[in-house]
mmCIF file of C-alpha atoms in Angstrom:
data_model
loop_
_atom_site.group_PDB
_atom_site.id
_atom_site.type_symbol
_atom_site.label_atom_id
_atom_site.label_comp_id
_atom_site.label_asym_id
_atom_site.label_seq_id
_atom_site.Cartn_x
_atom_site.Cartn_y
_atom_site.Cartn_z
ATOM 1 C CA GLY N 27 118.436 69.707 138.170
ATOM 2 C CA PRO N 28 118.930 65.825 137.809
ATOM 3 C CA ILE N 29 122.682 65.061 138.605
ATOM 4 C CA THR N 30 124.332 63.220 135.788
ATOM 5 C CA ASP N 31 127.992 62.570 137.309
ATOM 6 C CA VAL N 32 129.916 63.171 140.144
ATOM 7 C CA ALA N 33 133.733 62.824 141.339
ATOM 8 C CA PHE N 34 136.222 63.482 143.962
ATOM 9 C CA ASP N 35 139.121 65.495 143.602
ATOM 10 C CA ALA N 36 142.527 63.293 144.332
ATOM 11 C CA ALA N 37 142.872 64.472 147.849
ATOM 12 C CA GLY N 38 139.191 63.791 148.762
ATOM 13 C CA ALA N 39 138.432 67.580 149.776
ATOM 14 C CA ARG N 40 135.971 68.462 147.430
ATOM 15 C CA VAL N 41 133.471 66.976 145.165
ATOM 16 C CA CYS N 42 132.159 68.209 141.640
ATOM 17 C CA SER N 43 128.442 67.322 140.220
ATOM 18 C CA ALA N 44 127.186 67.579 136.995
ATOM 19 C CA SER N 45 123.605 68.462 136.574
ATOM 20 C CA LYS N 46 120.746 68.844 133.853
ATOM 21 C CA ASP N 47 120.423 72.257 135.072
ATOM 22 C CA ALA N 48 123.521 73.319 133.231
ATOM 23 C CA THR N 49 125.822 73.601 135.718
ATOM 24 C CA VAL N 50 128.949 72.030 137.648
ATOM 25 C CA ARG N 51 128.922 72.461 140.939
ATOM 26 C CA LEU N 52 131.900 72.288 143.792
ATOM 27 C CA TRP N 53 130.949 71.019 147.254
ATOM 28 C CA ASP N 54 133.370 70.426 150.562
ATOM 29 C CA ALA N 55 133.576 66.981 150.855
ATOM 30 C CA THR N 56 133.750 67.141 154.856
ATOM 31 C CA SER N 57 130.988 69.436 155.558
ATOM 32 C CA GLY N 58 128.906 69.016 152.276
ATOM 33 C CA ALA N 59 128.817 72.847 151.923
ATOM 34 C CA ALA N 60 128.429 74.183 148.361
ATOM 35 C CA LEU N 61 131.460 75.938 147.158
ATOM 36 C CA CYS N 62 130.617 77.484 143.836
ATOM 37 C CA ASP N 63 129.015 77.290 140.392
ATOM 38 C CA LEU N 64 130.298 76.706 137.283
ATOM 39 C CA PRO N 65 127.698 77.823 134.760
ATOM 40 C CA ALA N 66 128.432 75.319 131.740
ATOM 41 C CA THR N 67 127.407 77.633 129.163
ATOM 42 C CA THR N 68 130.170 80.146 129.585
ATOM 43 C CA GLY N 69 132.057 80.258 126.314
ATOM 44 C CA LEU N 70 129.768 78.070 124.392
ATOM 45 C CA PRO N 71 128.572 78.890 120.990
ATOM 46 C CA SER N 72 125.064 80.386 120.542
ATOM 47 C CA GLY N 73 121.958 78.181 119.075
ATOM 48 C CA LEU N 74 122.826 75.054 120.574
ATOM 49 C CA PRO N 75 119.883 72.448 120.146
ATOM 50 C CA ALA N 76 117.238 72.837 122.670
ATOM 51 C CA ASN N 77 116.639 69.912 124.623
ATOM 52 C CA LYS N 78 113.363 69.043 126.778
ATOM 53 C CA GLY N 79 113.797 71.179 129.537
ATOM 54 C CA GLY N 80 113.431 74.501 127.127
ATOM 55 C CA VAL N 81 114.723 76.136 124.702
ATOM 56 C CA GLY N 82 118.771 76.435 124.311
ATOM 57 C CA LYS N 83 118.852 74.889 127.442
ATOM 58 C CA VAL N 84 122.325 73.201 127.855
ATOM 59 C CA MET N 85 122.887 70.104 130.307
ATOM 60 C CA CYS N 86 125.956 68.819 131.907
ATOM 61 C CA ARG N 87 126.497 65.473 131.255
ATOM 62 C CA ALA N 88 130.407 64.276 132.800
ATOM 63 C CA CYS N 89 132.600 65.875 135.019
ATOM 64 C CA VAL N 90 136.297 65.057 136.259
ATOM 65 C CA PHE N 91 138.806 66.718 138.453
ATOM 66 C CA SER N 92 142.491 67.020 136.800
ATOM 67 C CA PRO N 93 144.858 64.778 138.975
ATOM 68 C CA ASP N 94 146.404 67.782 140.903
ATOM 69 C CA GLY N 95 142.710 69.200 141.739
ATOM 70 C CA MET N 96 143.451 72.552 140.450
ATOM 71 C CA SER N 97 140.890 72.388 137.396
ATOM 72 C CA VAL N 98 137.695 70.494 136.814
ATOM 73 C CA LEU N 99 136.957 69.437 132.944
ATOM 74 C CA ALA N 100 133.534 68.912 131.897
ATOM 75 C CA VAL N 101 131.070 67.925 128.613
ATOM 76 C CA GLN N 102 127.908 69.600 127.873
ATOM 77 C CA SER N 103 125.734 70.115 124.952
ATOM 78 C CA GLY N 104 122.143 71.140 123.827
ATOM 79 C CA GLY N 105 119.763 68.252 123.418
ATOM 80 C CA ARG N 106 121.251 65.584 120.990
ATOM 81 C CA GLY N 107 123.370 67.954 119.202
ATOM 82 C CA ALA N 108 127.406 68.389 119.359
ATOM 83 C CA SER N 109 129.477 68.210 122.997
ATOM 84 C CA TYR N 110 131.516 70.698 124.221
ATOM 85 C CA ALA N 111 134.369 70.153 126.662
ATOM 86 C CA THR N 112 134.781 73.022 129.054
ATOM 87 C CA ARG N 113 138.086 73.428 131.516
ATOM 88 C CA TRP N 114 137.819 75.465 135.096
ATOM 89 C CA GLU N 115 141.028 76.595 136.886
ATOM 90 C CA ILE N 116 140.049 76.685 140.746
ATOM 91 C CA THR N 117 141.699 79.382 142.958
ATOM 92 C CA GLY N 118 141.308 79.783 146.847
ATOM 93 C CA GLU N 119 139.783 77.263 149.129
ATOM 94 C CA GLY N 120 136.458 77.027 151.433
ATOM 95 C CA GLU N 121 134.260 80.192 150.758
ATOM 96 C CA ALA N 122 136.897 81.646 149.019
ATOM 97 C CA THR N 123 137.038 79.022 146.293
ATOM 98 C CA ASP N 124 136.751 80.513 143.030
ATOM 99 C CA VAL N 125 137.178 79.403 139.167
ATOM 100 C CA SER N 126 137.558 80.744 135.779
ATOM 101 C CA VAL N 127 136.952 79.205 132.323
ATOM 102 C CA THR N 128 140.581 78.668 130.482
ATOM 103 C CA LYS N 129 139.391 76.774 127.589
ATOM 104 C CA VAL N 130 136.221 75.223 125.665
ATOM 105 C CA GLY N 131 136.386 73.157 122.988
ATOM 106 C CA LYS N 132 134.003 70.996 120.738
ATOM 107 C CA LEU N 133 134.465 67.156 121.522
ATOM 108 C CA SER N 134 131.779 65.457 119.547
ATOM 109 C CA ASN N 135 128.990 65.891 117.160
ATOM 110 C CA ASP N 136 126.964 64.051 119.287
ATOM 111 C CA PRO N 137 126.184 63.571 122.845
ATOM 112 C CA VAL N 138 129.184 62.730 125.201
ATOM 113 C CA PRO N 139 127.944 61.252 128.656
ATOM 114 C CA CYS N 140 131.304 59.967 129.859
ATOM 115 C CA LEU N 141 134.844 61.233 130.211
ATOM 116 C CA SER N 142 137.923 60.325 132.318
ATOM 117 C CA ILE N 143 141.865 61.944 132.432
ATOM 118 C CA SER N 144 145.056 60.384 132.701
ATOM 119 C CA ALA N 145 147.251 59.946 135.617
ATOM 120 C CA ASP N 146 149.403 62.714 134.487
ATOM 121 C CA GLY N 147 146.592 64.821 133.428
ATOM 122 C CA LYS N 148 147.631 65.599 129.998
ATOM 123 C CA VAL N 149 145.026 63.406 128.131
ATOM 124 C CA VAL N 150 141.196 63.100 128.265
ATOM 125 C CA ALA N 151 139.107 60.413 126.858
ATOM 126 C CA ALA N 152 135.493 60.637 126.138
ATOM 127 C CA GLY N 153 132.697 58.341 124.958
ATOM 128 C CA ASP N 154 129.678 59.300 122.945
ATOM 129 C CA VAL N 155 126.571 57.862 121.781
ATOM 130 C CA GLU N 156 127.605 56.757 118.546
ATOM 131 C CA GLY N 157 129.951 54.509 120.164
ATOM 132 C CA HIS N 158 133.043 56.421 119.449
ATOM 133 C CA VAL N 159 135.752 57.298 121.924
ATOM 134 C CA THR N 160 137.576 60.583 121.608
ATOM 135 C CA ILE N 161 140.867 61.486 122.949
ATOM 136 C CA LEU N 162 141.523 65.316 123.769
ATOM 137 C CA ASN N 163 144.750 67.293 124.745
ATOM 138 C CA ALA N 164 143.553 67.957 128.220
ATOM 139 C CA THR N 165 145.230 71.633 128.048
ATOM 140 C CA SER N 166 144.241 72.528 124.921
ATOM 141 C CA LEU N 167 141.305 70.845 124.285
ATOM 142 C CA ALA N 168 142.317 69.854 121.053
ATOM 143 C CA LYS N 169 141.097 66.577 119.663
ATOM 144 C CA VAL N 170 143.943 63.936 118.836
ATOM 145 C CA LYS N 171 141.903 61.164 117.523
ATOM 146 C CA SER N 172 138.798 59.469 117.603
ATOM 147 C CA MET N 173 138.112 55.860 117.682
ATOM 148 C CA PRO N 174 134.851 53.869 116.602
ATOM 149 C CA LEU N 175 135.036 51.097 119.544
ATOM 150 C CA HIS N 176 131.573 50.314 119.696
ATOM 151 C CA GLY N 177 128.555 49.748 118.139
ATOM 152 C CA LEU N 178 126.023 51.373 120.372
ATOM 153 C CA PRO N 179 126.471 54.164 123.183
ATOM 154 C CA VAL N 180 129.690 54.474 125.296
ATOM 155 C CA THR N 181 128.239 54.322 128.519
ATOM 156 C CA THR N 182 131.266 54.470 130.760
ATOM 157 C CA ILE N 183 134.969 55.175 130.513
ATOM 158 C CA SER N 184 138.325 54.864 132.469
ATOM 159 C CA MET N 185 141.564 55.634 132.076
ATOM 160 C CA ILE N 186 144.233 53.617 134.218
ATOM 161 C CA PRO N 187 145.450 54.903 137.389
ATOM 162 C CA GLY N 188 149.300 55.389 137.832
ATOM 163 C CA GLY N 189 150.550 55.080 134.400
ATOM 164 C CA THR N 190 149.827 52.598 131.580
ATOM 165 C CA ALA N 191 149.164 48.863 131.475
ATOM 166 C CA PHE N 192 151.236 46.360 129.019
ATOM 167 C CA GLY N 193 151.272 47.131 125.461
ATOM 168 C CA GLY N 194 150.316 50.843 126.170
ATOM 169 C CA PHE N 195 147.052 50.172 126.574
ATOM 170 C CA ASP N 196 145.203 52.496 129.135
ATOM 171 C CA ILE N 197 141.305 53.102 128.271
ATOM 172 C CA ALA N 198 138.801 50.748 129.289
ATOM 173 C CA THR N 199 135.201 51.426 127.982
ATOM 174 C CA GLY N 200 131.647 49.704 128.582
ATOM 175 C CA SER N 201 128.864 50.244 126.040
ATOM 176 C CA ALA N 202 125.111 49.369 125.390
ATOM 177 C CA ASP N 203 126.228 46.802 122.908
ATOM 178 C CA LYS N 204 127.559 44.439 125.831
ATOM 179 C CA ARG N 205 131.126 44.551 125.357
ATOM 180 C CA VAL N 206 134.045 46.092 127.360
ATOM 181 C CA VAL N 207 136.940 47.259 125.321
ATOM 182 C CA ILE N 208 140.636 47.892 126.261
ATOM 183 C CA SER N 209 142.336 50.350 124.323
ATOM 184 C CA SER N 210 145.210 52.983 123.980
ATOM 185 C CA SER N 211 145.216 56.552 123.664
ATOM 186 C CA LYS N 212 148.497 56.676 121.854
ATOM 187 C CA GLY N 213 147.499 54.740 118.676
ATOM 188 C CA GLY N 214 147.191 51.526 117.130
ATOM 189 C CA GLY N 215 143.792 49.416 117.658
ATOM 190 C CA SER N 216 141.787 47.768 120.596
ATOM 191 C CA ILE N 217 143.549 44.715 122.560
ATOM 192 C CA MET N 218 140.395 42.732 121.261
ATOM 193 C CA THR N 219 141.654 43.344 117.747
ATOM 194 C CA TYR N 220 145.258 42.380 118.406
ATOM 195 C CA LEU N 221 143.520 39.423 119.961
ATOM 196 C CA GLY N 222 141.714 38.576 117.129
ATOM 197 C CA ILE N 223 144.622 38.914 114.720
ATOM 198 C CA LEU N 224 146.520 36.567 117.048
ATOM 199 C CA LEU N 225 143.942 34.206 117.065
ATOM 200 C CA LEU N 226 143.548 34.257 113.489
ATOM 201 C CA LEU N 227 147.458 33.558 113.111
ATOM 202 C CA ILE N 228 146.880 30.495 115.436
ATOM 203 C CA LEU N 229 144.333 29.222 113.173
ATOM 204 C CA VAL N 230 146.190 29.558 110.116
ATOM 205 C CA PHE N 231 149.314 27.940 111.949
ATOM 206 C CA LEU N 232 146.847 24.860 113.044
ATOM 207 C CA VAL N 233 145.945 24.491 109.277
ATOM 208 C CA LYS N 234 149.069 24.305 107.600
ATOM 209 C CA THR N 235 150.005 22.013 110.348
ATOM 210 C CA THR N 236 147.294 19.605 109.866
ATOM 211 C CA VAL N 237 147.729 19.895 105.817
ATOM 212 C CA LEU N 238 151.378 18.900 106.496
#
């Protein structure tokens, strides 16, 4: 089926791909050989909304490796219904590569087209079509929080590699609303919010200075 996302592991040895045919596939990055299929329907609740491909068909929308390359996280949903995150653990190498589902968790009530994982592998950030960014615990897939950052669908998301930026900001998102927003997975608002407050304080100071 049509490919919706691809990602390398940190070592550059394997590639994962997400597809609208309800699978995530692992590939050998050197030979191009298919290593194994990860069925996206495993562990999902029955009766998910259908998409145009047929009744009950689930599409996989995004995938990412954990930083250590030992697991893959993916997002899947049926049609325009709720999205679920799945975590697979990888064992073996080459033709002996195998995977097993370790956790499935509900991510959003809406389709989620993009996700990213933190440099330490502890947090996953995902953007949905309603403009929200959801933060999950990468191990338990428990929802930590949801932030309404955009007015239109989030189309791309990235967590900062190698640590945290000044002020704790570690997530960048892009949207169909033509905006890029920098925010934090740990709490607080976006950097745009703080800049707005700063500009307001400067404006108040200038007005008071003019009056005096």
